[in-house]
DNA sequence: CCTCCATGTTTACAGGAGAAACTTATGCAG
DNA sequence: CTGCATAAGTTTCTCCTGTAAACATGGAGG
């Protein structure tokens, strides 16, 4: 077979390749039936090869989740850096970026908040999640300083904002934001209601 | 063995027994590694017996999710029926009931919103979810009529309220409402921020 | 009383997680 | 350059799961 020499015995960067394959599957598959063997198969290696790079299935899942948080953070940061006039508009943009990210990577987003991605046993995953959360927190603090957001405890704003965005994202990818229930543009509508509660300008 | 006669060959109500076992496991296990065979084992029947009552694993999961929505609806209705003075207080009570339900049944709550419980292929599950959502919607409409909530589109209030409550529940059972991030009592704090945006009394 | 059928059980098979033993290539010591 | 230690693959094995098929049982209706 000519295939024998298509790829050297040693892959070169199998770890990266496995992660890429898995991320692609997560972005594509709605079903979310993640299988280590299928990742290996699609990457073109034997089903035991991944164990040379990840202790077990969950270790790979946690690494994927970590990358997800990094990417999500980047999306939100970019959305906030578009030179929008008000802090309120920046919050809206970051929130919509997060929900857009979830809709484009439903499997990955679910994974990031699933019990498979246990943050209590992986400091780097925990750090990545904290860092992304920190982006939101920074925006809220800035908004309070410039007088956009009400001077209540910033932790209250943070909990409210985070829960709202995460809840909308989860409902969106679960296809539960049906028009019959919540109107035609539920995301900005809901965010506006929340922002009315967060902002000073009534 | 004396066990041979402990239970008659025909269980009597195996369907119910399987559901009860599964619900107990869901309430207990944080890990959420649901296995049909283990449900059968713990119920004391052979691993193939469940197939006489459920087409496949997912059919059982959907039935469990349906029961979850019914129970959640009951919890919320009860919380609203405590004779609380304001509609705002009733919303707060219903929201906390929902989040409390999630914390007491993390596995079940996750299931209810997971892709395993596909509402598009099970009308009775879809109906149960819609009905529970309807409780929230009814409360919001009542609140608008009595002047508690602002006269914006009720769908906006519904999307905001639902997302907020669901988001808080998901974050709570993912142990992501850490004090370092969101203060010591994030749930009421966040709900108050949202309610400030929903209510007329500023 | 006998027979049917719903509801059980046993057996069988495919596919996944993960461990262990084996193989190959690569980099480094001499 | 030679040769070996080792990282990175592969094969093989065991245990577990979901699910189908064949078989067994016992209670209800003729």
Tab-separated table of C-alpha atoms (C1' of nucleotides) in Angstrom:
chain	number	residue	atom	x	y	z
A	1	UNK	CA	0.000	0.000	0.000
A	2	UNK	CA	1.153	3.500	-0.711
A	3	UNK	CA	-0.578	4.629	2.465
A	4	UNK	CA	2.135	3.051	4.501
A	5	UNK	CA	4.382	6.043	3.879
A	6	UNK	CA	1.688	8.717	3.841
A	7	UNK	CA	2.445	9.471	7.412
A	8	UNK	CA	5.518	8.573	9.398
A	9	UNK	CA	5.200	6.174	12.285
A	10	UNK	CA	5.688	9.047	14.646
A	11	UNK	CA	3.023	11.586	13.979
A	12	UNK	CA	5.001	14.636	14.986
A	13	UNK	CA	2.356	16.480	16.925
A	14	UNK	CA	-0.365	13.994	17.662
A	15	UNK	CA	-1.440	15.800	20.777
A	16	UNK	CA	-2.312	18.901	18.797
A	17	UNK	CA	-3.895	16.826	16.033
A	18	UNK	CA	-6.143	14.989	18.481
A	19	UNK	CA	-7.274	18.255	20.012
A	20	UNK	CA	-8.010	19.734	16.602
A	21	UNK	CA	-10.022	16.708	15.554
A	22	UNK	CA	-11.977	16.747	18.790
A	23	UNK	CA	-12.695	20.469	18.510
A	24	UNK	CA	-13.967	20.003	14.998
A	25	UNK	CA	-16.244	17.205	16.113
A	26	UNK	CA	-17.518	19.321	18.983
A	27	UNK	CA	-18.288	22.227	16.706
A	28	UNK	CA	-20.070	19.996	14.226
A	29	UNK	CA	-21.890	17.293	16.140
A	30	UNK	CA	-25.079	18.400	17.788
A	31	UNK	CA	-25.395	14.952	19.321
A	32	UNK	CA	-22.414	15.232	21.602
A	33	UNK	CA	-21.553	11.546	21.751
A	34	UNK	CA	-17.857	12.029	22.335
A	35	UNK	CA	-15.714	8.967	21.839
A	36	UNK	CA	-12.001	8.736	22.324
A	37	UNK	CA	-11.821	5.938	19.794
A	38	UNK	CA	-13.572	7.985	17.157
A	39	UNK	CA	-11.231	10.907	17.737
A	40	UNK	CA	-8.316	8.523	17.246
A	41	UNK	CA	-9.941	7.020	14.155
A	42	UNK	CA	-10.557	10.383	12.514
A	43	UNK	CA	-7.033	11.445	13.347
A	44	UNK	CA	-5.771	8.296	11.650
A	45	UNK	CA	-4.090	6.588	14.589
A	46	UNK	CA	-4.843	3.523	16.654
A	47	UNK	CA	-7.358	3.781	19.459
A	48	UNK	CA	-4.667	3.461	22.112
A	49	UNK	CA	-2.443	6.237	20.794
A	50	UNK	CA	-4.268	9.044	22.619
A	51	UNK	CA	-3.308	7.487	25.942
A	52	UNK	CA	0.296	8.487	25.284
A	53	UNK	CA	-0.810	12.122	25.476
A	54	UNK	CA	-3.778	12.124	27.855
A	55	UNK	CA	-4.134	10.055	30.982
A	56	UNK	CA	-7.745	9.292	30.134
A	57	UNK	CA	-10.773	10.491	28.264
A	58	UNK	CA	-11.636	13.129	30.847
A	59	UNK	CA	-8.185	14.651	30.776
A	60	UNK	CA	-8.668	15.353	27.081
A	61	UNK	CA	-12.139	16.728	27.746
A	62	UNK	CA	-10.780	19.103	30.370
A	63	UNK	CA	-8.098	20.331	27.999
A	64	UNK	CA	-10.767	20.962	25.361
A	65	UNK	CA	-12.838	22.862	27.906
A	66	UNK	CA	-9.811	24.929	28.863
A	67	UNK	CA	-9.237	25.887	25.234
A	68	UNK	CA	-12.934	26.707	25.008
A	69	UNK	CA	-12.669	29.195	27.848
A	70	UNK	CA	-9.639	30.819	26.273
A	71	UNK	CA	-11.428	31.171	22.934
A	72	UNK	CA	-14.577	32.442	24.566
A	73	UNK	CA	-12.563	35.034	26.425
A	74	UNK	CA	-10.952	36.156	23.187
A	75	UNK	CA	-14.339	36.472	21.483
A	76	UNK	CA	-15.677	38.591	24.293
A	77	UNK	CA	-12.600	40.773	24.474
A	78	UNK	CA	-12.752	41.389	20.741
A	79	UNK	CA	-16.420	42.326	20.930
A	80	UNK	CA	-15.656	44.813	23.681
A	81	UNK	CA	-12.816	46.386	21.709
A	82	UNK	CA	-14.913	47.587	18.805
A	83	UNK	CA	-14.976	51.147	20.123
A	84	UNK	CA	-18.583	51.088	21.189
A	85	UNK	CA	-19.614	54.359	22.857
A	86	UNK	CA	-21.196	53.226	26.119
A	87	UNK	CA	-20.242	50.609	28.657
A	88	UNK	CA	-23.776	49.327	28.323
A	89	UNK	CA	-23.262	48.753	24.610
A	90	UNK	CA	-20.002	46.998	25.333
A	91	UNK	CA	-21.713	44.683	27.783
A	92	UNK	CA	-24.367	43.938	25.201
A	93	UNK	CA	-21.712	43.178	22.601
A	94	UNK	CA	-19.750	40.896	24.924
A	95	UNK	CA	-22.902	39.058	25.931
A	96	UNK	CA	-23.927	38.510	22.353
A	97	UNK	CA	-20.424	37.337	21.531
A	98	UNK	CA	-20.662	34.752	24.268
A	99	UNK	CA	-24.055	33.518	23.092
A	100	UNK	CA	-22.838	33.500	19.501
A	101	UNK	CA	-19.849	31.439	20.548
A	102	UNK	CA	-22.156	28.946	22.244
A	103	UNK	CA	-24.360	28.660	19.165
A	104	UNK	CA	-21.377	28.073	16.912
A	105	UNK	CA	-19.813	25.509	19.249
A	106	UNK	CA	-22.720	23.969	21.103
A	107	UNK	CA	-20.869	20.791	21.999
A	108	UNK	CA	-17.853	22.663	23.277
A	109	UNK	CA	-19.937	25.131	25.235
A	110	UNK	CA	-21.923	22.336	26.884
A	111	UNK	CA	-18.691	20.572	27.718
A	112	UNK	CA	-17.265	23.693	29.357
A	113	UNK	CA	-20.081	23.694	31.887
A	114	UNK	CA	-20.643	19.970	32.189
A	115	UNK	CA	-19.585	17.762	35.045
A	116	UNK	CA	-17.076	16.138	32.670
A	117	UNK	CA	-15.021	19.310	32.879
A	118	UNK	CA	-14.461	19.230	36.607
A	119	UNK	CA	-12.693	22.432	37.553
A	120	UNK	CA	-11.916	21.235	41.067
A	121	UNK	CA	-9.336	18.739	39.856
A	122	UNK	CA	-7.627	20.769	37.143
A	123	UNK	CA	-6.067	24.086	38.177
A	124	UNK	CA	-5.347	25.208	34.620
A	125	UNK	CA	-8.970	24.695	33.656
A	126	UNK	CA	-10.082	26.505	36.765
A	127	UNK	CA	-7.733	29.384	35.981
A	128	UNK	CA	-8.962	29.650	32.414
A	129	UNK	CA	-12.579	29.817	33.585
A	130	UNK	CA	-11.711	32.401	36.219
A	131	UNK	CA	-9.833	34.505	33.700
A	132	UNK	CA	-12.763	34.577	31.299
A	133	UNK	CA	-15.073	35.460	34.143
A	134	UNK	CA	-12.612	38.205	35.032
A	135	UNK	CA	-13.271	39.887	31.699
A	136	UNK	CA	-16.890	40.334	32.642
A	137	UNK	CA	-15.932	41.492	36.120
A	138	UNK	CA	-13.526	44.080	34.729
A	139	UNK	CA	-16.193	45.475	32.445
A	140	UNK	CA	-18.642	45.787	35.313
A	141	UNK	CA	-16.112	47.543	37.548
A	142	UNK	CA	-15.227	49.962	34.792
A	143	UNK	CA	-18.906	50.612	34.215
A	144	UNK	CA	-19.396	51.396	37.874
A	145	UNK	CA	-16.458	53.803	37.901
A	146	UNK	CA	-17.685	55.696	34.859
A	147	UNK	CA	-21.162	55.894	36.341
A	148	UNK	CA	-22.895	53.600	33.879
A	149	UNK	CA	-23.783	50.864	36.338
A	150	UNK	CA	-25.447	51.278	39.677
A	151	UNK	CA	-23.186	51.372	42.728
A	152	UNK	CA	-24.445	48.122	44.241
A	153	UNK	CA	-22.054	45.338	45.177
A	154	UNK	CA	-20.192	44.432	42.016
A	155	UNK	CA	-20.554	40.764	42.930
A	156	UNK	CA	-24.318	41.131	42.550
A	157	UNK	CA	-23.921	42.618	39.085
A	158	UNK	CA	-21.474	39.908	38.207
A	159	UNK	CA	-23.728	37.083	39.328
A	160	UNK	CA	-26.692	38.588	37.526
A	161	UNK	CA	-24.817	39.287	34.313
A	162	UNK	CA	-23.038	35.991	34.197
A	163	UNK	CA	-26.152	33.966	34.933
A	164	UNK	CA	-28.164	35.857	32.359
A	165	UNK	CA	-25.656	35.366	29.597
A	166	UNK	CA	-25.007	31.746	30.465
A	167	UNK	CA	-28.708	31.008	30.793
A	168	UNK	CA	-29.482	32.543	27.413
A	169	UNK	CA	-26.634	30.599	25.841
A	170	UNK	CA	-27.797	27.295	27.312
A	171	UNK	CA	-31.411	27.877	26.343
A	172	UNK	CA	-30.362	28.906	22.857
A	173	UNK	CA	-28.354	25.785	22.165
A	174	UNK	CA	-31.114	23.650	23.681
A	175	UNK	CA	-33.491	25.225	21.160
A	176	UNK	CA	-35.738	26.389	23.942
A	177	UNK	CA	-35.890	30.027	22.891
A	178	UNK	CA	-38.863	29.322	20.660
A	179	UNK	CA	-40.593	32.325	19.171
A	180	UNK	CA	-43.906	31.191	20.590
A	181	UNK	CA	-42.448	31.491	24.056
A	182	UNK	CA	-40.109	34.433	24.074
A	183	UNK	CA	-40.659	36.482	20.957
A	184	UNK	CA	-38.542	36.841	17.866
A	185	UNK	CA	-35.384	38.437	19.275
A	186	UNK	CA	-35.232	37.144	22.817
A	187	UNK	CA	-31.527	37.676	23.415
A	188	UNK	CA	-31.308	41.462	23.079
A	189	UNK	CA	-34.754	41.811	24.641
A	190	UNK	CA	-33.739	39.868	27.715
A	191	UNK	CA	-30.404	41.622	27.981
A	192	UNK	CA	-32.137	44.999	27.812
A	193	UNK	CA	-34.383	44.058	30.707
A	194	UNK	CA	-31.374	43.064	32.757
A	195	UNK	CA	-29.408	46.142	31.759
A	196	UNK	CA	-32.318	48.306	32.871
A	197	UNK	CA	-31.739	46.831	36.296
A	198	UNK	CA	-27.991	47.252	36.148
A	199	UNK	CA	-27.716	50.742	34.723
A	200	UNK	CA	-28.193	54.147	36.324
A	201	UNK	CA	-29.865	55.843	33.364
A	202	UNK	CA	-33.534	55.086	33.922
B	1	UNK	CA	-31.427	-19.725	47.744
B	2	UNK	CA	-34.274	-18.174	49.651
B	3	UNK	CA	-34.039	-15.145	47.406
B	4	UNK	CA	-35.703	-17.082	44.653
B	5	UNK	CA	-39.119	-16.411	46.163
B	6	UNK	CA	-38.415	-12.945	47.549
B	7	UNK	CA	-40.037	-11.414	44.516
B	8	UNK	CA	-42.463	-12.989	42.085
B	9	UNK	CA	-41.385	-13.529	38.532
B	10	UNK	CA	-43.618	-10.721	37.415
B	11	UNK	CA	-42.611	-7.623	39.253
B	12	UNK	CA	-46.005	-5.981	39.302
B	13	UNK	CA	-44.993	-2.443	38.466
B	14	UNK	CA	-41.502	-2.624	37.116
B	15	UNK	CA	-41.922	0.485	35.038
B	16	UNK	CA	-42.573	2.569	38.113
B	17	UNK	CA	-39.812	0.810	40.044
B	18	UNK	CA	-37.261	1.507	37.322
B	19	UNK	CA	-38.232	5.167	37.255
B	20	UNK	CA	-37.961	5.424	41.032
B	21	UNK	CA	-34.544	3.803	41.060
B	22	UNK	CA	-33.335	6.080	38.298
B	23	UNK	CA	-34.667	9.187	40.022
B	24	UNK	CA	-32.908	8.208	43.229
B	25	UNK	CA	-29.652	7.713	41.384
B	26	UNK	CA	-30.063	11.060	39.664
B	27	UNK	CA	-30.673	12.831	42.944
B	28	UNK	CA	-27.701	11.156	44.569
B	29	UNK	CA	-24.968	10.823	41.984
B	30	UNK	CA	-23.127	14.002	41.223
B	31	UNK	CA	-21.201	12.158	38.546
B	32	UNK	CA	-24.111	11.579	36.205
B	33	UNK	CA	-22.915	8.368	34.607
B	34	UNK	CA	-26.322	6.957	33.871
B	35	UNK	CA	-26.443	3.296	32.951
B	36	UNK	CA	-29.483	1.272	32.053
B	37	UNK	CA	-27.832	-1.870	33.311
B	38	UNK	CA	-27.144	-0.336	36.679
B	39	UNK	CA	-30.723	0.843	37.000
B	40	UNK	CA	-31.856	-2.707	36.265
B	41	UNK	CA	-29.315	-4.118	38.699
B	42	UNK	CA	-30.375	-1.839	41.528
B	43	UNK	CA	-34.005	-2.604	40.822
B	44	UNK	CA	-33.199	-6.285	41.077
B	45	UNK	CA	-34.101	-7.400	37.567
B	46	UNK	CA	-32.128	-8.598	34.591
B	47	UNK	CA	-30.457	-6.024	32.388
B	48	UNK	CA	-32.859	-6.681	29.529
B	49	UNK	CA	-36.051	-6.264	31.534
B	50	UNK	CA	-36.229	-2.473	31.097
B	51	UNK	CA	-36.653	-2.946	27.349
B	52	UNK	CA	-40.137	-4.328	27.968
B	53	UNK	CA	-41.111	-0.873	29.261
B	54	UNK	CA	-38.887	1.552	27.376
B	55	UNK	CA	-37.861	1.342	23.756
B	56	UNK	CA	-34.318	2.363	24.598
B	57	UNK	CA	-32.191	4.209	27.084
B	58	UNK	CA	-33.171	7.634	25.796
B	59	UNK	CA	-36.859	6.905	26.083
B	60	UNK	CA	-36.371	6.328	29.787
B	61	UNK	CA	-34.280	9.467	30.063
B	62	UNK	CA	-36.995	11.520	28.392
B	63	UNK	CA	-39.597	10.130	30.764
B	64	UNK	CA	-37.382	11.061	33.703
B	65	UNK	CA	-36.963	14.560	32.294
B	66	UNK	CA	-40.727	14.859	31.874
B	67	UNK	CA	-41.277	13.917	35.504
B	68	UNK	CA	-38.583	16.442	36.413
B	69	UNK	CA	-40.479	19.243	34.701
B	70	UNK	CA	-43.694	18.241	36.437
B	71	UNK	CA	-41.994	18.240	39.827
B	72	UNK	CA	-40.224	21.506	39.137
B	73	UNK	CA	-43.516	23.068	38.187
B	74	UNK	CA	-45.066	21.854	41.411
B	75	UNK	CA	-42.207	23.274	43.473
B	76	UNK	CA	-42.553	26.636	41.813
B	77	UNK	CA	-46.321	26.699	42.140
B	78	UNK	CA	-46.072	25.860	45.818
B	79	UNK	CA	-43.528	28.605	46.391
B	80	UNK	CA	-45.831	31.110	44.719
B	81	UNK	CA	-48.804	30.034	46.819
B	82	UNK	CA	-47.350	31.001	50.173
B	83	UNK	CA	-49.368	34.193	50.337
B	84	UNK	CA	-46.449	36.498	49.699
B	85	UNK	CA	-47.514	40.136	49.497
B	86	UNK	CA	-45.987	41.363	46.229
B	87	UNK	CA	-45.682	39.800	42.812
B	88	UNK	CA	-42.007	40.611	43.027
B	89	UNK	CA	-41.686	38.523	46.172
B	90	UNK	CA	-43.561	35.699	44.482
B	91	UNK	CA	-41.186	35.780	41.544
B	92	UNK	CA	-38.264	35.696	43.948
B	93	UNK	CA	-39.777	32.715	45.766
B	94	UNK	CA	-40.469	30.799	42.555
B	95	UNK	CA	-36.974	31.474	41.280
B	96	UNK	CA	-35.381	30.280	44.482
B	97	UNK	CA	-37.604	27.207	44.421
B	98	UNK	CA	-36.327	26.396	40.935
B	99	UNK	CA	-32.706	26.850	41.936
B	100	UNK	CA	-33.279	24.852	45.102
B	101	UNK	CA	-34.804	22.065	43.039
B	102	UNK	CA	-31.750	22.045	40.787
B	103	UNK	CA	-29.376	21.877	43.753
B	104	UNK	CA	-31.289	19.001	45.283
B	105	UNK	CA	-31.491	17.084	42.004
B	106	UNK	CA	-28.463	18.182	40.024
B	107	UNK	CA	-28.427	15.108	37.810
B	108	UNK	CA	-32.103	15.373	37.008
B	109	UNK	CA	-31.919	19.090	36.363
B	110	UNK	CA	-28.971	18.662	34.012
B	111	UNK	CA	-30.839	15.896	32.226
B	112	UNK	CA	-33.897	18.094	31.747
B	113	UNK	CA	-31.840	20.548	29.726
B	114	UNK	CA	-29.408	18.149	28.108
B	115	UNK	CA	-29.458	16.978	24.536
B	116	UNK	CA	-30.420	13.522	25.822
B	117	UNK	CA	-33.849	14.887	26.613
B	118	UNK	CA	-34.715	15.908	23.087
B	119	UNK	CA	-38.020	17.739	23.240
B	120	UNK	CA	-38.452	17.719	19.472
B	121	UNK	CA	-39.154	13.986	19.374
B	122	UNK	CA	-41.345	13.607	22.443
B	123	UNK	CA	-44.543	15.669	22.573
B	124	UNK	CA	-45.312	14.810	26.186
B	125	UNK	CA	-41.884	16.010	27.268
B	126	UNK	CA	-42.297	19.134	25.196
B	127	UNK	CA	-45.687	19.753	26.756
B	128	UNK	CA	-44.364	19.293	30.271
B	129	UNK	CA	-41.567	21.782	29.641
B	130	UNK	CA	-43.986	24.261	28.090
B	131	UNK	CA	-46.375	23.919	30.992
B	132	UNK	CA	-43.682	24.658	33.540
B	133	UNK	CA	-42.562	27.622	31.494
B	134	UNK	CA	-46.177	28.700	31.437
B	135	UNK	CA	-46.128	29.082	35.210
B	136	UNK	CA	-43.453	31.730	34.899
B	137	UNK	CA	-45.288	33.382	32.039
B	138	UNK	CA	-48.509	33.518	34.033
B	139	UNK	CA	-46.763	35.152	36.949
B	140	UNK	CA	-45.224	37.779	34.687
B	141	UNK	CA	-48.547	38.579	33.018
B	142	UNK	CA	-50.238	38.903	36.363
B	143	UNK	CA	-47.457	41.166	37.539
B	144	UNK	CA	-47.879	43.386	34.518
B	145	UNK	CA	-51.637	43.648	35.064
B	146	UNK	CA	-51.267	44.587	38.717
B	147	UNK	CA	-48.650	47.186	37.811
B	148	UNK	CA	-45.674	45.444	39.412
B	149	UNK	CA	-43.763	44.784	36.227
B	150	UNK	CA	-42.978	47.242	33.498
B	151	UNK	CA	-45.258	47.233	30.455
B	152	UNK	CA	-42.648	46.011	27.981
B	153	UNK	CA	-43.274	42.972	25.815
B	154	UNK	CA	-43.982	40.094	28.164
B	155	UNK	CA	-41.807	37.873	25.991
B	156	UNK	CA	-38.818	40.023	26.922
B	157	UNK	CA	-39.557	39.640	30.605
B	158	UNK	CA	-40.046	35.933	30.130
B	159	UNK	CA	-36.774	35.440	28.287
B	160	UNK	CA	-34.899	37.496	30.863
B	161	UNK	CA	-36.465	35.820	33.861
B	162	UNK	CA	-36.183	32.332	32.523
B	163	UNK	CA	-32.583	32.742	31.436
B	164	UNK	CA	-31.620	34.292	34.745
B	165	UNK	CA	-33.137	31.534	36.820
B	166	UNK	CA	-31.840	28.773	34.589
B	167	UNK	CA	-28.399	30.328	34.434
B	168	UNK	CA	-28.165	30.636	38.193
B	169	UNK	CA	-29.313	27.047	38.597
B	170	UNK	CA	-26.754	25.725	36.135
B	171	UNK	CA	-23.930	27.753	37.643
B	172	UNK	CA	-24.950	26.665	41.126
B	173	UNK	CA	-24.874	22.960	40.349
B	174	UNK	CA	-21.596	23.413	38.477
B	175	UNK	CA	-20.169	24.917	41.652
B	176	UNK	CA	-19.240	28.056	39.799
B	177	UNK	CA	-20.937	30.480	42.145
B	178	UNK	CA	-17.822	30.710	44.290
B	179	UNK	CA	-17.817	33.340	46.985
B	180	UNK	CA	-14.585	34.801	45.663
B	181	UNK	CA	-16.360	35.542	42.410
B	182	UNK	CA	-19.898	36.502	43.214
B	183	UNK	CA	-20.208	37.194	46.915
B	184	UNK	CA	-21.798	35.151	49.650
B	185	UNK	CA	-25.440	35.202	48.577
B	186	UNK	CA	-25.284	35.476	44.806
B	187	UNK	CA	-28.730	34.118	44.036
B	188	UNK	CA	-30.904	36.739	45.747
B	189	UNK	CA	-28.393	39.439	44.843
B	190	UNK	CA	-28.564	38.581	41.163
B	191	UNK	CA	-32.324	38.213	41.197
B	192	UNK	CA	-32.649	41.624	42.815
B	193	UNK	CA	-30.611	43.216	40.059
B	194	UNK	CA	-32.830	41.610	37.454
B	195	UNK	CA	-36.012	42.509	39.307
B	196	UNK	CA	-34.869	46.129	39.429
B	197	UNK	CA	-34.936	45.985	35.654
B	198	UNK	CA	-38.282	44.237	35.513
B	199	UNK	CA	-40.223	46.201	38.099
B	200	UNK	CA	-41.824	49.615	37.922
B	201	UNK	CA	-40.995	50.751	41.452
B	202	UNK	CA	-37.617	52.365	41.044
C	1	DC	C1'	-58.282	-26.688	32.352
C	2	DC	C1'	-55.713	-25.034	28.634
C	3	DT	C1'	-53.765	-21.658	25.970
C	4	DC	C1'	-52.149	-16.844	24.896
C	5	DC	C1'	-49.377	-13.085	25.792
C	6	DA	C1'	-47.311	-9.608	28.709
C	7	DT	C1'	-43.389	-9.615	31.221
C	8	DG	C1'	-39.591	-11.639	32.734
C	9	DT	C1'	-34.508	-14.135	31.736
C	10	DT	C1'	-30.526	-15.866	29.111
C	11	DT	C1'	-27.516	-15.512	25.539
C	12	DA	C1'	-25.171	-13.111	21.922
C	13	DC	C1'	-22.911	-9.367	19.591
C	14	DA	C1'	-20.955	-4.805	18.517
C	15	DG	C1'	-18.560	-0.924	20.305
C	16	DG	C1'	-16.065	1.873	24.010
C	17	DA	C1'	-12.563	2.641	28.065
C	18	DG	C1'	-8.450	1.512	29.473
C	19	DA	C1'	-4.238	-1.666	30.758
C	20	DA	C1'	-0.297	-4.425	29.210
C	21	DA	C1'	2.876	-6.100	26.127
C	22	DC	C1'	5.059	-5.389	21.933
C	23	DT	C1'	7.237	-2.417	17.984
C	24	DT	C1'	9.463	1.407	15.769
C	25	DA	C1'	12.101	5.416	15.123
C	26	DT	C1'	14.832	8.981	17.092
C	27	DG	C1'	18.218	11.374	19.716
C	28	DC	C1'	22.204	11.048	22.328
C	29	DA	C1'	26.582	8.902	24.585
C	30	DG	C1'	30.688	6.960	23.393
D	1	DC	C1'	29.228	5.791	12.977
D	2	DT	C1'	27.286	2.442	16.449
D	3	DG	C1'	24.152	1.082	19.714
D	4	DC	C1'	20.935	1.640	23.130
D	5	DA	C1'	17.332	4.127	26.054
D	6	DT	C1'	13.141	6.026	25.404
D	7	DA	C1'	9.114	8.419	23.492
D	8	DA	C1'	5.379	7.399	20.708
D	9	DG	C1'	2.890	4.189	18.113
D	10	DT	C1'	0.284	-0.577	17.637
D	11	DT	C1'	-1.940	-5.026	19.017
D	12	DT	C1'	-4.263	-7.553	22.084
D	13	DC	C1'	-6.943	-8.266	26.115
D	14	DT	C1'	-10.516	-7.569	29.746
D	15	DC	C1'	-14.515	-5.478	31.437
D	16	DC	C1'	-18.558	-2.744	30.701
D	17	DT	C1'	-22.521	-0.867	28.032
D	18	DG	C1'	-26.628	-0.834	24.733
D	19	DT	C1'	-29.530	-3.608	22.299
D	20	DA	C1'	-31.563	-7.661	19.739
D	21	DA	C1'	-33.245	-12.437	19.709
D	22	DA	C1'	-34.644	-16.552	21.661
D	23	DC	C1'	-36.523	-18.660	25.555
D	24	DA	C1'	-39.273	-19.106	30.099
D	25	DT	C1'	-43.026	-18.098	33.261
D	26	DG	C1'	-47.259	-17.240	35.177
D	27	DG	C1'	-51.725	-14.862	35.270
D	28	DA	C1'	-56.170	-13.844	32.623
D	29	DG	C1'	-59.803	-15.227	29.433
D	30	DG	C1'	-62.169	-18.859	26.700
